[in-house]
Amino acid sequence: MKIKIFILFVWAIVLFSNFTFQDSTYKAQSLKEAFKKDFAIGTALNSAQIEERNPRVNNLIVQQFNMATPENVMKSALLHPKWDTYDFTMADKLIAFGHKNNIKINGHTLIWHSQLPGFMRRIQSSDSVKTFFTDHIKTVASHFKGKVFSWDVVNEALNEDGTLRNSVFFQKLGENYVTEAFRLTQEASPNTELYYNDYNNEQPAKRAGCIRLIKKIQEAGVRIDGVGIQGHWHLGKIPFKDIEESILQYAALGIKVMITELDIEILPRNFQGAEVSQRMANNAESNPYPNGLPDEIQKQLADDYETLFKLFLKHKDKVTRVTFWGVNDGDSWLNNWPIRGRTNYPLLFDRNNQPKPAYFKVIGLKE
Ligand code: G3I
């Protein structure tokens, strides 16, 4: 009996020291693994990535991310090219890609004033807009029922001062259209999480408008599960205080908070946010780093990302997902907006799919 107890004791010590050893030398191999107990880690995927055209990029996606948002292929211009025609080809490929690789899909986006089908520009009557709005939500949400984890039901409905944007939907359907979009999506896809998504909605005035919008949906007895703060921020100017205040205020509404389109702008820009219709003129100073990023900028990027992720970790009970808007620097939309053909460096992986110093700072928070 004594021998048995002794063996058990020795076995327990070996087991314990083994765990301790593993813990102290543990190195996470990926973002999704490092943060798996904290929040999901997502990326935006473009058509080439959905079609797995580059094996290196594909390996990186599968290794690093457990959620994905289509960068473009689920927007209405692409899904709904003609009044009575839908094309789900690329979006279905995304669903299959997610299924194969254990990556949950956030649908993006059902109702957005931008990237609308061409025929919408010719529509004048409120009845026709209403028909488009209803049919589009019902058809698309039903098609992806049980296939997407969540929907950005409405995207960017607010102005910077927190009032509702004067979009075609606001003009023709009135201010209740946002609530109505959530109601229709809930009916068509009852088990899917439903989110409102915007940029700059960590800024106080826009945040207040966003809170009013969310409360209005809730007061109508319609479900909203979360809010996306897009997170298109600028090097050295990240509004950490506003972000923290927003996480707290949104979570107090009883909903999840997500960072849905994270990137950090490195290049000169004279405005904040992600209003796609805004453009800037090209000049001699607008593309300062075509051949690589100076060390001090690389360091500041790493520091900014580290501070951001510290904040997200501090509020991991409220933040459920952090999604980067692109896989590597070469894919980023910021190479072509607000000026075409610049060389930008806003993400954690470089143009050769290699982790940057910012990656090591972020993942280092968990080691
Ligand atoms: O597909 C056409 C291609 O056929 C054509 O040859 C080419 C020439 O310009 O354009 C291609 O379409 C482009 C499309 O991206 C796919 O690459 C559009 O011009 C371009 O405007 C479009 O930009 C997208 C932008 O939304 C449009 O609104 C960006 O990729 C995408 O990253 C961006 O994503 C938005 C989010 O959905 C919402 N929040 C802001 C965010 C950044 O703007």
CSV table of N, CA, C and O in Angstrom, one decimal, residues 102-197:
chain,number,residue,atom,x,y,z
A,102,ASN,N,-12.2,25.2,-40.4
A,102,ASN,CA,-12.6,25.5,-39.1
A,102,ASN,C,-12.6,27.0,-38.8
A,102,ASN,O,-12.1,27.5,-37.8
A,103,ILE,N,-13.0,27.8,-39.8
A,103,ILE,CA,-13.0,29.3,-39.7
A,103,ILE,C,-14.5,29.7,-39.8
A,103,ILE,O,-15.1,29.4,-40.7
A,104,LYS,N,-14.9,30.4,-38.7
A,104,LYS,CA,-16.3,30.8,-38.7
A,104,LYS,C,-16.4,32.1,-39.6
A,104,LYS,O,-15.5,32.9,-39.6
A,105,ILE,N,-17.6,32.2,-40.2
A,105,ILE,CA,-17.7,33.4,-41.2
A,105,ILE,C,-18.7,34.4,-40.6
A,105,ILE,O,-19.8,34.1,-40.1
A,106,ASN,N,-18.2,35.7,-40.7
A,106,ASN,CA,-19.1,36.8,-40.3
A,106,ASN,C,-19.6,37.4,-41.7
A,106,ASN,O,-18.7,37.9,-42.4
A,107,GLY,N,-20.8,37.3,-41.9
A,107,GLY,CA,-21.4,37.9,-43.2
A,107,GLY,C,-21.3,39.4,-43.2
A,107,GLY,O,-21.6,40.1,-42.2
A,108,HIS,N,-20.8,39.9,-44.3
A,108,HIS,CA,-20.6,41.4,-44.4
A,108,HIS,C,-20.9,41.8,-45.8
A,108,HIS,O,-20.2,41.4,-46.7
A,109,THR,N,-22.0,42.5,-46.0
A,109,THR,CA,-22.9,43.1,-45.0
A,109,THR,C,-24.2,43.1,-45.8
A,109,THR,O,-24.3,43.3,-47.0
A,110,LEU,N,-25.4,43.1,-45.0
A,110,LEU,CA,-26.7,43.1,-45.7
A,110,LEU,C,-27.1,44.4,-46.2
A,110,LEU,O,-27.4,44.6,-47.4
A,111,ILE,N,-27.0,45.4,-45.3
A,111,ILE,CA,-27.5,46.8,-45.7
A,111,ILE,C,-26.4,47.8,-45.6
A,111,ILE,O,-26.0,48.1,-44.4
A,112,TRP,N,-25.9,48.3,-46.7
A,112,TRP,CA,-24.9,49.3,-46.7
A,112,TRP,C,-25.2,50.2,-47.9
A,112,TRP,O,-25.5,49.7,-49.0
A,113,HIS,N,-25.0,51.5,-47.7
A,113,HIS,CA,-25.3,52.5,-48.8
A,113,HIS,C,-24.3,52.4,-49.9
A,113,HIS,O,-24.5,52.9,-51.0
A,114,SER,N,-23.1,51.8,-49.6
A,114,SER,CA,-22.0,51.7,-50.6
A,114,SER,C,-22.0,50.4,-51.3
A,114,SER,O,-22.5,49.4,-50.7
A,115,GLN,N,-21.3,50.3,-52.4
A,115,GLN,CA,-21.2,49.0,-53.2
A,115,GLN,C,-22.6,48.4,-53.4
A,115,GLN,O,-22.8,47.2,-53.2
A,116,LEU,N,-23.5,49.3,-53.7
A,116,LEU,CA,-24.9,48.8,-54.1
A,116,LEU,C,-24.9,48.3,-55.5
A,116,LEU,O,-24.1,48.8,-56.3
A,117,PRO,N,-25.8,47.5,-55.9
A,117,PRO,CA,-25.9,47.1,-57.3
A,117,PRO,C,-26.2,48.3,-58.2
A,117,PRO,O,-26.9,49.2,-57.8
A,118,GLY,N,-25.7,48.3,-59.5
A,118,GLY,CA,-26.0,49.4,-60.4
A,118,GLY,C,-27.4,49.7,-60.6
A,118,GLY,O,-27.8,50.9,-60.6
A,119,PHE,N,-28.3,48.7,-60.6
A,119,PHE,CA,-29.7,49.1,-60.8
A,119,PHE,C,-30.3,49.9,-59.7
A,119,PHE,O,-31.3,50.6,-59.9
A,120,MET,N,-29.7,49.9,-58.5
A,120,MET,CA,-30.2,50.7,-57.4
A,120,MET,C,-30.1,52.2,-57.7
A,120,MET,O,-30.8,53.0,-57.2
A,121,ARG,N,-29.1,52.6,-58.5
A,121,ARG,CA,-28.9,54.0,-58.9
A,121,ARG,C,-30.1,54.5,-59.7
A,121,ARG,O,-30.4,55.7,-59.7
A,122,ARG,N,-30.8,53.6,-60.4
A,122,ARG,CA,-31.9,54.1,-61.3
A,122,ARG,C,-33.2,54.0,-60.5
A,122,ARG,O,-34.2,54.5,-61.1
A,123,ILE,N,-33.2,53.4,-59.4
A,123,ILE,CA,-34.5,53.3,-58.7
A,123,ILE,C,-34.9,54.6,-58.0
A,123,ILE,O,-34.1,55.2,-57.3
A,124,GLN,N,-36.1,55.0,-58.1
A,124,GLN,CA,-36.6,56.3,-57.5
A,124,GLN,C,-37.6,56.1,-56.5
A,124,GLN,O,-37.6,56.8,-55.5
A,125,SER,N,-38.5,55.1,-56.7
A,125,SER,CA,-39.7,55.1,-55.8
A,125,SER,C,-39.4,54.4,-54.5
A,125,SER,O,-38.6,53.5,-54.5
A,126,SER,N,-40.1,54.8,-53.5
A,126,SER,CA,-39.9,54.2,-52.2
A,126,SER,C,-40.3,52.8,-52.2
A,126,SER,O,-39.7,51.9,-51.5
A,127,ASP,N,-41.4,52.5,-52.9
A,127,ASP,CA,-41.8,51.1,-53.0
A,127,ASP,C,-40.8,50.1,-53.6
A,127,ASP,O,-40.6,49.0,-53.1
A,128,SER,N,-40.1,50.6,-54.6
A,128,SER,CA,-39.0,49.8,-55.2
A,128,SER,C,-37.9,49.6,-54.2
A,128,SER,O,-37.3,48.5,-54.1
A,129,VAL,N,-37.5,50.6,-53.5
A,129,VAL,CA,-36.4,50.5,-52.5
A,129,VAL,C,-36.8,49.5,-51.4
A,129,VAL,O,-36.0,48.7,-51.0
A,130,LYS,N,-38.1,49.7,-51.0
A,130,LYS,CA,-38.6,48.7,-50.0
A,130,LYS,C,-38.5,47.3,-50.5
A,130,LYS,O,-38.2,46.4,-49.7
A,131,THR,N,-38.9,47.1,-51.7
A,131,THR,CA,-38.9,45.7,-52.3
A,131,THR,C,-37.5,45.2,-52.3
A,131,THR,O,-37.2,44.1,-51.9
A,132,PHE,N,-36.6,46.0,-52.8
A,132,PHE,CA,-35.1,45.6,-52.8
A,132,PHE,C,-34.7,45.2,-51.4
A,132,PHE,O,-34.1,44.1,-51.2
A,133,PHE,N,-34.9,46.1,-50.5
A,133,PHE,CA,-34.5,46.0,-49.1
A,133,PHE,C,-35.0,44.6,-48.5
A,133,PHE,O,-34.2,43.8,-48.0
A,134,THR,N,-36.3,44.4,-48.7
A,134,THR,CA,-36.9,43.2,-48.1
A,134,THR,C,-36.4,41.9,-48.8
A,134,THR,O,-36.0,41.0,-48.1
A,135,ASP,N,-36.5,42.0,-50.1
A,135,ASP,CA,-36.1,40.8,-50.9
A,135,ASP,C,-34.6,40.4,-50.6
A,135,ASP,O,-34.2,39.3,-50.5
A,136,HIS,N,-33.8,41.5,-50.6
A,136,HIS,CA,-32.3,41.2,-50.5
A,136,HIS,C,-32.1,40.6,-49.1
A,136,HIS,O,-31.4,39.5,-49.1
A,137,ILE,N,-32.6,41.2,-48.1
A,137,ILE,CA,-32.3,40.6,-46.7
A,137,ILE,C,-32.9,39.2,-46.6
A,137,ILE,O,-32.2,38.2,-46.2
A,138,LYS,N,-34.1,39.0,-47.1
A,138,LYS,CA,-34.8,37.7,-46.9
A,138,LYS,C,-34.0,36.6,-47.7
A,138,LYS,O,-33.7,35.5,-47.2
A,139,THR,N,-33.7,36.9,-49.0
A,139,THR,CA,-33.0,35.9,-49.9
A,139,THR,C,-31.6,35.6,-49.4
A,139,THR,O,-31.2,34.5,-49.3
A,140,VAL,N,-30.8,36.7,-49.0
A,140,VAL,CA,-29.4,36.4,-48.7
A,140,VAL,C,-29.4,35.8,-47.3
A,140,VAL,O,-28.6,34.8,-47.1
A,141,ALA,N,-30.1,36.3,-46.3
A,141,ALA,CA,-30.0,35.8,-45.0
A,141,ALA,C,-30.5,34.3,-45.0
A,141,ALA,O,-30.0,33.5,-44.3
A,142,SER,N,-31.6,34.0,-45.8
A,142,SER,CA,-32.0,32.6,-45.8
A,142,SER,C,-31.0,31.7,-46.5
A,142,SER,O,-30.8,30.6,-46.1
A,143,HIS,N,-30.4,32.2,-47.6
A,143,HIS,CA,-29.4,31.4,-48.3
A,143,HIS,C,-28.2,30.9,-47.3
A,143,HIS,O,-27.8,29.8,-47.4
A,144,PHE,N,-27.8,31.9,-46.4
A,144,PHE,CA,-26.7,31.6,-45.6
A,144,PHE,C,-27.1,31.2,-44.2
A,144,PHE,O,-26.3,31.1,-43.3
A,145,LYS,N,-28.4,30.9,-44.0
A,145,LYS,CA,-28.9,30.4,-42.7
A,145,LYS,C,-28.1,29.1,-42.3
A,145,LYS,O,-28.0,28.2,-43.0
A,146,GLY,N,-27.6,29.2,-41.0
A,146,GLY,CA,-26.8,28.0,-40.6
A,146,GLY,C,-25.4,27.9,-41.2
A,146,GLY,O,-24.7,27.0,-40.8
A,147,LYS,N,-25.1,28.8,-42.1
A,147,LYS,CA,-23.8,28.8,-42.7
A,147,LYS,C,-22.9,29.9,-42.2
A,147,LYS,O,-21.6,29.7,-42.2
A,148,VAL,N,-23.4,31.0,-42.0
A,148,VAL,CA,-22.6,32.1,-41.4
A,148,VAL,C,-22.9,32.1,-39.9
A,148,VAL,O,-24.0,31.8,-39.4
A,149,PHE,N,-21.8,32.5,-39.1
A,149,PHE,CA,-22.0,32.6,-37.7
A,149,PHE,C,-22.7,33.8,-37.3
A,149,PHE,O,-23.5,33.9,-36.3
A,150,SER,N,-22.5,34.9,-38.1
A,150,SER,CA,-23.0,36.2,-37.7
A,150,SER,C,-23.2,37.1,-39.0
A,150,SER,O,-22.6,36.7,-40.0
A,151,TRP,N,-24.0,38.1,-38.8
A,151,TRP,CA,-24.1,39.1,-39.9
A,151,TRP,C,-23.8,40.5,-39.4
A,151,TRP,O,-24.3,40.9,-38.3
A,152,ASP,N,-23.1,41.3,-40.2
A,152,ASP,CA,-23.1,42.7,-40.0
A,152,ASP,C,-24.4,43.1,-40.8
A,152,ASP,O,-24.4,43.3,-42.0
A,153,VAL,N,-25.5,43.2,-40.0
A,153,VAL,CA,-26.8,43.5,-40.6
A,153,VAL,C,-26.8,44.8,-41.3
A,153,VAL,O,-27.2,44.9,-42.5
A,154,VAL,N,-26.4,45.8,-40.6
A,154,VAL,CA,-26.3,47.2,-41.2
A,154,VAL,C,-24.9,47.7,-41.0
A,154,VAL,O,-24.4,47.6,-39.9
A,155,ASN,N,-24.4,48.4,-42.0
A,155,ASN,CA,-23.0,48.9,-41.9
A,155,ASN,C,-23.1,50.4,-42.2
A,155,ASN,O,-23.7,50.9,-43.1
A,156,GLU,N,-22.4,51.1,-41.3
A,156,GLU,CA,-22.1,52.6,-41.5
A,156,GLU,C,-23.4,53.4,-41.8
A,156,GLU,O,-23.4,54.2,-42.7
A,157,ALA,N,-24.3,53.3,-40.9
A,157,ALA,CA,-25.6,54.1,-41.1
A,157,ALA,C,-25.5,55.5,-40.4
A,157,ALA,O,-26.4,56.3,-40.6
A,158,LEU,N,-24.4,55.8,-39.8
A,158,LEU,CA,-24.3,57.0,-39.0
A,158,LEU,C,-23.4,58.0,-39.6
A,158,LEU,O,-22.3,57.7,-40.2
A,159,ASN,N,-23.7,59.3,-39.4
A,159,ASN,CA,-22.8,60.4,-39.6
A,159,ASN,C,-21.9,60.6,-38.4
A,159,ASN,O,-22.1,60.1,-37.3
A,160,GLU,N,-20.9,61.4,-38.6
A,160,GLU,CA,-19.9,61.7,-37.5
A,160,GLU,C,-20.5,62.3,-36.3
A,160,GLU,O,-20.1,62.1,-35.2
A,161,ASP,N,-21.6,63.1,-36.5
A,161,ASP,CA,-22.3,63.7,-35.3
A,161,ASP,C,-23.3,62.8,-34.7
A,161,ASP,O,-24.0,63.2,-33.8
A,162,GLY,N,-23.4,61.6,-35.2
A,162,GLY,CA,-24.3,60.6,-34.5
A,162,GLY,C,-25.7,60.6,-35.1
A,162,GLY,O,-26.5,59.8,-34.7
A,163,THR,N,-26.0,61.5,-36.0
A,163,THR,CA,-27.3,61.4,-36.7
A,163,THR,C,-27.3,60.3,-37.8
A,163,THR,O,-26.2,59.9,-38.2
A,164,LEU,N,-28.4,60.0,-38.3
A,164,LEU,CA,-28.5,59.0,-39.3
A,164,LEU,C,-28.0,59.5,-40.7
A,164,LEU,O,-28.4,60.6,-41.1
A,165,ARG,N,-27.2,58.8,-41.4
A,165,ARG,CA,-26.7,59.2,-42.7
A,165,ARG,C,-27.8,59.3,-43.7
A,165,ARG,O,-28.8,58.5,-43.7
A,166,ASN,N,-27.7,60.3,-44.6
A,166,ASN,CA,-28.8,60.5,-45.5
A,166,ASN,C,-28.7,59.5,-46.7
A,166,ASN,O,-28.5,59.9,-47.9
A,167,SER,N,-28.7,58.2,-46.4
A,167,SER,CA,-28.5,57.2,-47.5
A,167,SER,C,-29.8,57.0,-48.2
A,167,SER,O,-30.9,57.5,-47.8
A,168,VAL,N,-29.8,56.2,-49.3
A,168,VAL,CA,-31.0,55.9,-50.0
A,168,VAL,C,-32.0,55.2,-49.1
A,168,VAL,O,-33.2,55.4,-49.2
A,169,PHE,N,-31.5,54.4,-48.2
A,169,PHE,CA,-32.4,53.7,-47.3
A,169,PHE,C,-33.1,54.7,-46.3
A,169,PHE,O,-34.3,54.6,-46.1
A,170,PHE,N,-32.3,55.6,-45.8
A,170,PHE,CA,-32.9,56.6,-44.9
A,170,PHE,C,-33.9,57.5,-45.6
A,170,PHE,O,-35.1,57.7,-45.2
A,171,GLN,N,-33.5,57.9,-46.8
A,171,GLN,CA,-34.4,58.8,-47.6
A,171,GLN,C,-35.8,58.1,-48.0
A,171,GLN,O,-36.8,58.7,-47.9
A,172,LYS,N,-35.7,56.9,-48.4
A,172,LYS,CA,-36.9,56.2,-48.9
A,172,LYS,C,-37.7,55.4,-47.9
A,172,LYS,O,-38.9,55.2,-48.1
A,173,LEU,N,-37.0,55.0,-46.8
A,173,LEU,CA,-37.7,54.1,-45.9
A,173,LEU,C,-37.9,54.7,-44.5
A,173,LEU,O,-38.6,54.2,-43.7
A,174,GLY,N,-37.2,55.8,-44.3
A,174,GLY,CA,-37.3,56.5,-43.0
A,174,GLY,C,-36.4,55.9,-41.9
A,174,GLY,O,-35.7,54.9,-42.2
A,175,GLU,N,-36.5,56.6,-40.7
A,175,GLU,CA,-35.4,56.3,-39.7
A,175,GLU,C,-35.6,54.9,-39.1
A,175,GLU,O,-34.6,54.4,-38.5
A,176,ASN,N,-36.7,54.2,-39.3
A,176,ASN,CA,-36.8,52.9,-38.7
A,176,ASN,C,-36.2,51.7,-39.6
A,176,ASN,O,-36.3,50.6,-39.2
A,177,TYR,N,-35.6,52.1,-40.7
A,177,TYR,CA,-35.1,51.1,-41.5
A,177,TYR,C,-34.0,50.2,-40.9
A,177,TYR,O,-33.9,49.0,-41.2
A,178,VAL,N,-33.3,50.7,-39.9
A,178,VAL,CA,-32.2,49.9,-39.3
A,178,VAL,C,-32.9,48.8,-38.4
A,178,VAL,O,-32.5,47.6,-38.5
A,179,THR,N,-33.8,49.2,-37.6
A,179,THR,CA,-34.6,48.2,-36.8
A,179,THR,C,-35.2,47.2,-37.7
A,179,THR,O,-35.2,46.0,-37.4
A,180,GLU,N,-35.8,47.6,-38.8
A,180,GLU,CA,-36.5,46.7,-39.7
A,180,GLU,C,-35.5,45.7,-40.3
A,180,GLU,O,-35.9,44.5,-40.5
A,181,ALA,N,-34.3,46.2,-40.6
A,181,ALA,CA,-33.3,45.3,-41.2
A,181,ALA,C,-33.0,44.2,-40.2
A,181,ALA,O,-32.9,43.0,-40.6
A,182,PHE,N,-32.9,44.5,-38.9
A,182,PHE,CA,-32.6,43.5,-37.9
A,182,PHE,C,-33.8,42.5,-37.8
A,182,PHE,O,-33.6,41.3,-37.6
A,183,ARG,N,-35.0,43.1,-37.8
A,183,ARG,CA,-36.2,42.3,-37.7
A,183,ARG,C,-36.2,41.2,-38.8
A,183,ARG,O,-36.5,40.0,-38.6
A,184,LEU,N,-36.0,41.7,-40.0
A,184,LEU,CA,-36.1,40.8,-41.2
A,184,LEU,C,-35.0,39.7,-41.1
A,184,LEU,O,-35.2,38.5,-41.5
A,185,THR,N,-33.8,40.1,-40.7
A,185,THR,CA,-32.7,39.1,-40.7
A,185,THR,C,-33.0,38.1,-39.6
A,185,THR,O,-32.7,36.9,-39.8
A,186,GLN,N,-33.5,38.6,-38.5
A,186,GLN,CA,-33.8,37.6,-37.4
A,186,GLN,C,-34.8,36.6,-37.8
A,186,GLN,O,-34.7,35.4,-37.5
A,187,GLU,N,-35.8,37.1,-38.6
A,187,GLU,CA,-36.9,36.1,-39.1
A,187,GLU,C,-36.3,35.1,-40.1
A,187,GLU,O,-36.6,33.9,-40.0
A,188,ALA,N,-35.4,35.6,-40.9
A,188,ALA,CA,-34.8,34.7,-42.0
A,188,ALA,C,-33.8,33.8,-41.4
A,188,ALA,O,-33.6,32.7,-42.0
A,189,SER,N,-33.1,34.2,-40.4
A,189,SER,CA,-31.9,33.4,-39.9
A,189,SER,C,-31.9,33.5,-38.4
A,189,SER,O,-31.0,34.2,-37.8
A,190,PRO,N,-32.8,32.8,-37.7
A,190,PRO,CA,-33.0,33.1,-36.3
A,190,PRO,C,-31.8,32.7,-35.4
A,190,PRO,O,-31.7,33.3,-34.3
A,191,ASN,N,-30.9,31.8,-35.8
A,191,ASN,CA,-29.8,31.4,-34.9
A,191,ASN,C,-28.5,32.1,-35.3
A,191,ASN,O,-27.4,31.7,-34.8
A,192,THR,N,-28.5,33.1,-36.0
A,192,THR,CA,-27.3,33.8,-36.4
A,192,THR,C,-27.2,35.1,-35.6
A,192,THR,O,-28.1,35.8,-35.3
A,193,GLU,N,-25.9,35.4,-35.1
A,193,GLU,CA,-25.7,36.6,-34.4
A,193,GLU,C,-25.8,37.8,-35.3
A,193,GLU,O,-25.4,37.8,-36.4
A,194,LEU,N,-26.4,38.9,-34.7
A,194,LEU,CA,-26.7,40.1,-35.5
A,194,LEU,C,-26.0,41.3,-35.0
A,194,LEU,O,-26.2,41.6,-33.8
A,195,TYR,N,-25.3,42.0,-35.9
A,195,TYR,CA,-24.4,43.1,-35.4
A,195,TYR,C,-24.7,44.4,-36.2
A,195,TYR,O,-25.1,44.3,-37.4
A,196,TYR,N,-24.5,45.5,-35.5
A,196,TYR,CA,-24.3,46.8,-36.2
A,196,TYR,C,-22.8,47.1,-36.3
A,196,TYR,O,-22.1,47.0,-35.3
A,197,ASN,N,-22.4,47.6,-37.4
A,197,ASN,CA,-21.0,47.8,-37.7
A,197,ASN,C,-20.7,49.2,-38.2
A,197,ASN,O,-21.4,49.7,-39.1
